[in-house]
Structure formats: C-alpha cells, structure tokens
C-alpha cells in the first residue's frame, strides 16, 4: 500500500499520520508554537533544506493547520497556526511527556508552566463519561460509524 493511500483508511490514527507523520512536520509545529512564523526563521531554527521546508509548510497549509498570510507590516509572508493547528498542541505535549519520562536521563530539558499558577502542564487520558484516568489496558476499541460507512461503499466491497 502506498503511503498516500493510507489517508483513505477509516482510522483516526492513520489518517493524521499521513499529514503529521514525519519528524520535520512535528518540528515545524513545535517551532510554530514557539512563535516562529517566517520561512527563513524555520530554516534557521531547524536546519531543514529549503525544498523540504517548502513541501512541509505547503502540506500544513493545504490541510488547514497553518495559514500563509502577510505579516502585519506587509513586507513578508508569515505562517500562522489555525484553530485546527492549535488543536495539535496536546499531541506535542503527549510526545514531550513520553520523552521526559523515557529519553531525558538528566531530567526534562524544559518545563511547560501554566502562566496563571506556575504548575506544569501534562497530558492525561480520561473517560468522557466517568472522568476516570485510563490507560491502554482500560480501552476496548469497537467499530464506529466511520468504519461502518467505509465498509458500505462500493469500492470497499470490490476489495479496493
């Protein structure tokens, strides 16, 4: 199966990976959340080639995660996070929590503090009904309407 074909699978983990699933894209998003907005600033911060940077920024714009717009002064273009882009922040924080736990032998390289109280932000998976914190051992996946709709399409029945 080609990488691009994965976007057609009825899976809400697989589909986003087609857009977000390489290190440069996630690093671009991390930089965006840190306030980087200009093409040359992304390139300088990450050391990414111009062609790869152009490709990844284009993909993020195409998917509505970043928007390309003139800067306030109008002399250059900026890449700004959209609401859809801001919704990715918990994903980056989950990766950061995992990295702090398993890949930071000397302790976290940065603290992500809540501005109002100075507590540290962490990701927590909870049940939307009872509020209990859950882990992978507590989850039982079952087919949802997206997979059922996919299975009822003619191309799915033909084995494509």
XYZ file of N, CA and C in Angstrom:
480
model
N 0.843 -1.178 0.000
C 0.000 0.000 0.000
C 0.889 1.242 0.000
N 0.563 2.190 -0.859
C 1.316 3.440 -0.916
C 0.982 4.312 0.292
N 1.952 5.121 0.701
C 1.792 5.990 1.858
C 0.560 6.877 1.717
N 0.352 7.465 0.545
C -0.781 8.359 0.311
C -2.119 7.642 0.435
N -2.149 6.342 0.107
C -3.387 5.561 0.201
C -3.832 5.367 1.648
N -2.920 5.522 2.578
C -3.280 5.381 3.983
C -4.315 6.422 4.401
N -4.353 7.565 3.721
C -5.315 8.621 4.049
C -6.747 8.179 3.807
N -6.935 7.141 3.009
C -8.282 6.648 2.717
C -8.771 5.601 3.718
N -7.897 5.133 4.582
C -8.307 4.129 5.562
C -9.197 4.771 6.625
N -10.224 4.072 7.063
C -11.110 4.636 8.084
C -10.511 4.488 9.486
N -9.435 5.229 9.738
C -8.749 5.155 11.022
C -8.294 6.551 11.421
N -8.726 7.000 12.572
C -8.398 8.345 13.040
C -7.014 8.440 13.664
N -6.234 7.392 13.616
C -4.812 7.466 13.944
C -4.010 7.476 12.649
N -4.375 6.610 11.708
C -3.650 6.505 10.439
C -3.779 7.773 9.607
N -4.969 8.304 9.448
C -5.175 9.487 8.601
C -4.316 10.673 9.034
N -4.299 11.048 10.310
C -3.427 12.166 10.696
C -1.945 11.876 10.487
N -1.548 10.601 10.596
C -0.137 10.276 10.384
C 0.310 10.566 8.954
N -0.608 10.498 8.005
C -0.265 10.835 6.625
C 0.155 12.299 6.539
N -0.452 13.151 7.342
C -0.132 14.581 7.340
C 0.998 14.902 8.319
N 0.969 14.314 9.508
C 1.878 14.705 10.592
C 3.030 13.744 10.831
N 3.069 12.618 10.113
C 3.922 11.509 10.490
C 5.377 11.552 10.121
N 5.982 12.706 9.996
C 7.432 12.728 9.832
C 8.020 13.755 10.790
N 9.281 13.595 11.091
C 9.896 14.447 12.116
C 9.881 15.915 11.749
N 10.057 16.257 10.471
C 10.124 17.677 10.098
C 8.796 18.371 10.336
N 7.702 17.695 10.051
C 6.391 18.309 10.242
C 6.158 18.595 11.721
N 6.457 17.642 12.570
C 6.273 17.857 14.007
C 7.219 18.924 14.537
N 8.438 18.974 14.013
C 9.374 20.017 14.440
C 8.928 21.399 13.958
N 8.345 21.469 12.760
C 7.787 22.738 12.282
C 6.651 23.199 13.192
N 5.808 22.276 13.600
C 4.710 22.628 14.504
C 5.240 23.064 15.859
N 6.235 22.365 16.376
C 6.855 22.763 17.647
C 7.394 24.187 17.535
N 8.073 24.480 16.439
C 8.605 25.827 16.227
C 7.476 26.851 16.108
N 6.390 26.478 15.444
C 5.247 27.385 15.311
C 4.680 27.745 16.677
N 4.565 26.761 17.551
C 4.061 27.028 18.902
C 5.040 27.880 19.708
N 6.301 27.899 19.301
C 7.303 28.728 19.972
C 7.375 30.130 19.379
N 6.535 30.398 18.389
C 6.477 31.743 17.832
C 7.184 31.941 16.506
N 7.771 30.898 15.937
C 8.418 31.026 14.631
C 7.327 31.129 13.574
N 7.484 32.105 12.647
C 6.444 32.342 11.647
C 6.972 32.532 10.232
N 8.235 32.852 10.087
C 8.776 33.150 8.762
C 9.571 31.972 8.213
N 9.535 31.823 6.895
C 10.220 30.728 6.205
C 11.685 30.651 6.631
N 12.410 31.767 6.527
C 13.839 31.772 6.864
C 14.082 31.475 8.339
N 13.155 31.872 9.207
C 13.304 31.575 10.629
C 13.128 30.079 10.885
N 12.167 29.440 10.194
C 12.021 27.984 10.314
C 13.309 27.302 9.853
N 13.820 27.748 8.715
C 15.019 27.125 8.165
C 16.205 27.298 9.107
N 16.369 28.495 9.645
C 17.464 28.743 10.572
C 17.350 27.957 11.869
N 16.133 27.841 12.383
C 15.918 27.137 13.649
C 16.107 25.634 13.514
N 15.746 25.090 12.350
C 15.728 23.636 12.197
C 16.846 23.074 11.323
N 17.455 23.903 10.496
C 18.483 23.395 9.588
C 17.916 22.499 8.501
N 16.677 22.689 8.149
C 15.984 21.901 7.143
C 16.266 22.490 5.756
N 16.331 21.640 4.730
C 16.567 22.144 3.377
C 15.375 22.979 2.926
N 15.620 23.915 2.031
C 14.553 24.809 1.546
C 13.448 24.026 0.852
N 13.815 23.027 0.059
C 12.784 22.277 -0.664
C 11.923 21.448 0.285
N 12.544 20.826 1.266
C 11.775 20.044 2.236
C 10.894 20.962 3.086
N 11.433 22.104 3.483
C 10.658 23.068 4.260
C 9.457 23.555 3.460
N 9.682 23.882 2.206
C 8.587 24.339 1.342
C 7.512 23.250 1.215
N 7.936 22.014 1.047
C 6.995 20.901 0.942
C 6.175 20.737 2.223
N 6.843 20.732 3.385
C 6.136 20.509 4.652
C 5.222 21.676 4.991
N 5.681 22.900 4.789
C 4.808 24.057 5.033
C 3.607 24.019 4.102
N 3.829 23.665 2.835
C 2.734 23.560 1.878
C 1.709 22.534 2.297
N 2.159 21.400 2.806
C 1.239 20.354 3.264
C 0.422 20.843 4.462
N 1.081 21.529 5.392
C 0.368 22.043 6.566
C -0.651 23.113 6.177
N -0.320 23.923 5.192
C -1.278 24.927 4.689
C -2.420 24.232 3.960
N -2.097 23.275 3.109
C -3.117 22.532 2.356
C -4.141 21.869 3.280
N -3.690 21.394 4.419
C -4.581 20.706 5.356
C -5.192 21.646 6.394
N -4.965 22.950 6.243
C -5.603 23.917 7.131
C -5.031 23.957 8.535
N -3.798 23.513 8.703
C -3.141 23.510 10.012
C -2.377 24.808 10.217
N -1.777 25.294 9.150
C -1.151 26.619 9.123
C -1.842 27.429 8.044
N -1.798 28.743 8.188
C -2.243 29.610 7.101
C -1.102 30.539 6.742
N -1.024 30.820 5.473
C 0.013 31.696 4.937
C -0.638 33.056 4.753
N -0.073 34.089 5.396
C -0.671 35.412 5.278
C 0.400 36.482 5.417
N 0.098 37.679 4.908
C 1.076 38.769 5.024
C 1.295 39.134 6.493
N 2.525 39.486 6.813
C 2.841 39.946 8.166
C 2.181 41.295 8.389
N 2.118 41.713 9.633
C 1.482 42.986 9.962
C 2.037 44.145 9.145
N 3.336 44.193 8.949
C 3.941 45.251 8.145
C 3.744 45.047 6.652
N 3.384 43.832 6.254
C 3.126 43.521 4.859
C 4.355 43.289 4.010
N 5.566 43.314 4.598
C 6.781 43.168 3.806
C 7.228 41.718 3.626
N 6.587 40.787 4.297
C 6.911 39.367 4.134
C 5.688 38.526 4.488
N 5.799 37.225 4.228
C 4.708 36.291 4.497
C 5.009 35.554 5.801
N 3.960 35.282 6.548
C 4.078 34.504 7.776
C 3.229 33.244 7.676
N 3.627 32.242 8.426
C 2.848 31.012 8.579
C 2.310 31.018 9.999
N 0.990 31.049 10.125
C 0.348 31.142 11.431
C -0.507 29.905 11.682
N -0.515 29.445 12.911
C -1.363 28.318 13.294
C -2.837 28.708 13.195
N -3.622 27.812 12.662
C -5.074 27.988 12.606
C -5.667 27.317 13.860
N -6.968 27.444 14.082
C -7.568 26.687 15.193
C -7.312 25.177 15.067
N -7.361 24.663 13.848
C -7.048 23.243 13.628
C -5.600 22.955 14.025
N -4.712 23.874 13.744
C -3.310 23.729 14.137
C -3.127 23.779 15.642
N -3.815 24.709 16.290
C -3.724 24.810 17.756
C -4.217 23.534 18.428
N -5.143 22.829 17.796
C -5.674 21.588 18.365
C -4.627 20.467 18.397
N -3.500 20.652 17.720
C -2.424 19.652 17.710
C -1.547 19.753 18.958
N -1.645 20.839 19.690
C -0.777 21.047 20.850
C -0.777 19.870 21.835
N -1.929 19.305 22.183
C -1.890 18.159 23.111
C -1.085 16.970 22.580
N -1.033 16.803 21.274
C -0.232 15.719 20.695
C 1.247 15.961 20.993
N 1.697 17.189 20.764
C 3.091 17.512 21.048
C 3.397 17.380 22.538
N 2.449 17.757 23.383
C 2.667 17.643 24.827
C 2.700 16.176 25.263
N 1.926 15.317 24.612
C 1.981 13.887 24.918
C 3.346 13.321 24.533
N 3.865 13.729 23.381
C 5.198 13.290 22.968
C 6.240 13.804 23.960
N 6.093 15.074 24.384
C 7.017 15.657 25.354
C 6.967 14.890 26.678
N 5.775 14.570 27.185
C 5.667 13.805 28.433
C 6.390 12.467 28.314
N 6.176 11.775 27.184
C 6.830 10.488 26.964
C 8.353 10.679 26.907
N 8.787 11.693 26.173
C 10.219 11.968 26.060
C 10.860 12.311 27.398
N 10.158 13.110 28.227
C 10.686 13.443 29.554
C 10.815 12.189 30.416
N 9.893 11.263 30.280
C 9.903 10.044 31.091
C 10.967 9.055 30.625
N 11.089 8.860 29.308
C 11.934 7.774 28.802
C 13.202 8.202 28.069
N 13.353 9.482 27.764
C 14.515 9.878 26.963
C 15.235 11.108 27.510
N 15.011 11.438 28.772
C 15.674 12.591 29.383
C 16.362 12.129 30.674
N 17.506 11.449 30.553
C 18.152 10.871 31.735
C 18.563 11.906 32.781
N 18.777 13.148 32.354
C 19.181 14.201 33.290
C 18.012 15.068 33.736
N 16.802 14.648 33.367
C 15.615 15.429 33.716
C 15.097 16.187 32.511
N 13.905 16.757 32.621
C 13.299 17.456 31.489
C 14.165 18.619 31.017
N 14.347 18.757 29.700
C 15.119 19.892 29.195
C 14.367 21.218 29.290
N 13.049 21.150 29.451
C 12.241 22.370 29.581
C 11.021 22.061 30.429
N 10.536 23.066 31.130
C 9.295 22.945 31.884
C 8.236 23.761 31.159
N 7.063 23.210 31.024
C 5.940 23.887 30.373
C 4.969 24.305 31.477
N 5.111 25.550 31.905
C 4.394 26.056 33.067
C 3.078 26.733 32.698
N 2.084 26.508 33.530
C 0.802 27.216 33.423
C 1.045 28.646 33.885
N 0.757 29.622 33.030
C 1.057 31.024 33.347
C 0.313 31.531 34.574
N -0.878 30.995 34.843
C -1.680 31.504 35.953
C -1.194 31.036 37.326
N -0.667 29.806 37.410
C -0.298 29.296 38.737
C 1.108 28.720 38.797
N 1.805 28.633 37.689
C 3.159 28.086 37.531
C 3.246 26.571 37.668
N 2.103 25.884 37.758
C 2.125 24.429 37.725
C 2.576 23.943 36.359
N 2.945 22.682 36.267
C 3.416 22.133 34.993
C 2.285 21.414 34.264
N 2.217 21.620 32.955
C 1.181 21.004 32.121
C 1.584 19.588 31.742
N 0.626 18.664 31.853
C 0.818 17.271 31.457
C -0.441 16.782 30.767
N -0.283 15.767 29.952
C -1.406 15.150 29.263
C -1.951 14.020 30.128
N -3.261 13.950 30.179
C -3.925 12.915 30.960
C -5.090 12.386 30.126
N -5.177 11.082 29.970
C -6.254 10.442 29.224
C -7.352 10.048 30.201
N -8.567 10.570 29.961
C -9.676 10.287 30.861
C -10.900 9.817 30.087
N -11.768 9.103 30.771
C -13.045 8.666 30.211
C -13.981 9.870 30.152
N -14.651 10.053 29.013
C -15.537 11.217 28.884
C -16.852 11.050 29.646
N -17.138 9.868 30.154
C -18.370 9.653 30.924
C -18.136 9.759 32.428
N -17.161 9.008 32.939
C -16.972 8.974 34.399
C -15.798 9.812 34.884
N -14.930 10.272 33.959
C -13.801 11.105 34.344
C -12.605 10.348 34.891
N -12.664 9.028 34.923
C -11.562 8.222 35.436
C -10.377 8.285 34.480
N -9.168 8.381 35.033
C -7.965 8.308 34.211
C -7.840 6.884 33.678
N -7.530 6.746 32.372
C -7.446 5.433 31.735
C -6.100 5.258 31.045
N -5.733 3.988 30.851
C -4.530 3.629 30.095
C -4.962 2.710 28.953
N -4.009 2.277 28.144
C -4.311 1.371 27.033
C -4.963 0.078 27.526
N -4.631 -0.361 28.716
C -5.221 -1.597 29.263
C -6.700 -1.444 29.599
N -7.171 -0.202 29.714
C -8.568 0.057 30.070
C -9.463 0.293 28.851
N -8.905 0.271 27.665
C -9.624 0.643 26.453
C -10.012 -0.598 25.659
N -11.231 -0.600 25.114
C -11.716 -1.678 24.246
C -12.234 -1.044 22.951
N -11.396 -0.959 21.905
C -11.852 -0.361 20.634
C -12.999 -1.160 20.024
N -13.922 -0.452 19.410
C -15.029 -1.100 18.697
C -15.341 -0.264 17.467
N -15.921 -0.887 16.440
C -16.202 -0.154 15.199
C -17.138 1.031 15.443
N -16.807 2.143 14.790
C -17.627 3.345 14.868
C -18.288 3.617 13.528
N -19.041 4.695 13.436
C -19.773 4.978 12.201
C -18.868 5.180 10.984
N -17.634 5.682 11.193
C -16.722 5.892 10.069
C -16.307 4.610 9.379
N -16.015 3.574 10.150
C -15.616 2.301 9.548
C -16.830 1.612 8.926
N -17.976 1.734 9.565
C -19.184 1.118 9.006
C -19.563 1.774 7.683
N -19.424 3.103 7.588
C -19.694 3.797 6.329
C -18.694 3.381 5.257
N -17.441 3.229 5.651
C -16.400 2.802 4.708
C -16.706 1.414 4.160
N -17.146 0.521 5.012
C -17.443 -0.849 4.588
C -18.648 -0.928 3.665
N -19.533 0.050 3.730
C -20.728 0.019 2.884
C -20.506 0.668 1.519
N -19.320 1.249 1.278
C -19.018 1.868 -0.017
C -18.709 0.794 -1.054
N -19.100 1.052 -2.314
C -18.860 0.050 -3.394
C -17.389 -0.316 -3.558
N -16.456 0.654 -3.450
C -15.036 0.330 -3.643
C -14.527 -0.571 -2.534
N -15.094 -0.455 -1.325
C -14.711 -1.341 -0.224
C -15.184 -2.757 -0.497
N -16.377 -2.880 -1.073
C -16.929 -4.195 -1.391
C -16.144 -4.876 -2.516
N -15.556 -4.071 -3.398
C -14.783 -4.615 -4.507
C -13.368 -4.989 -4.084
N -13.026 -4.726 -2.801
C -11.713 -5.095 -2.295
C -10.640 -4.088 -2.581
N -11.014 -2.848 -2.889
C -10.012 -1.813 -3.172
C -9.633 -1.069 -1.939
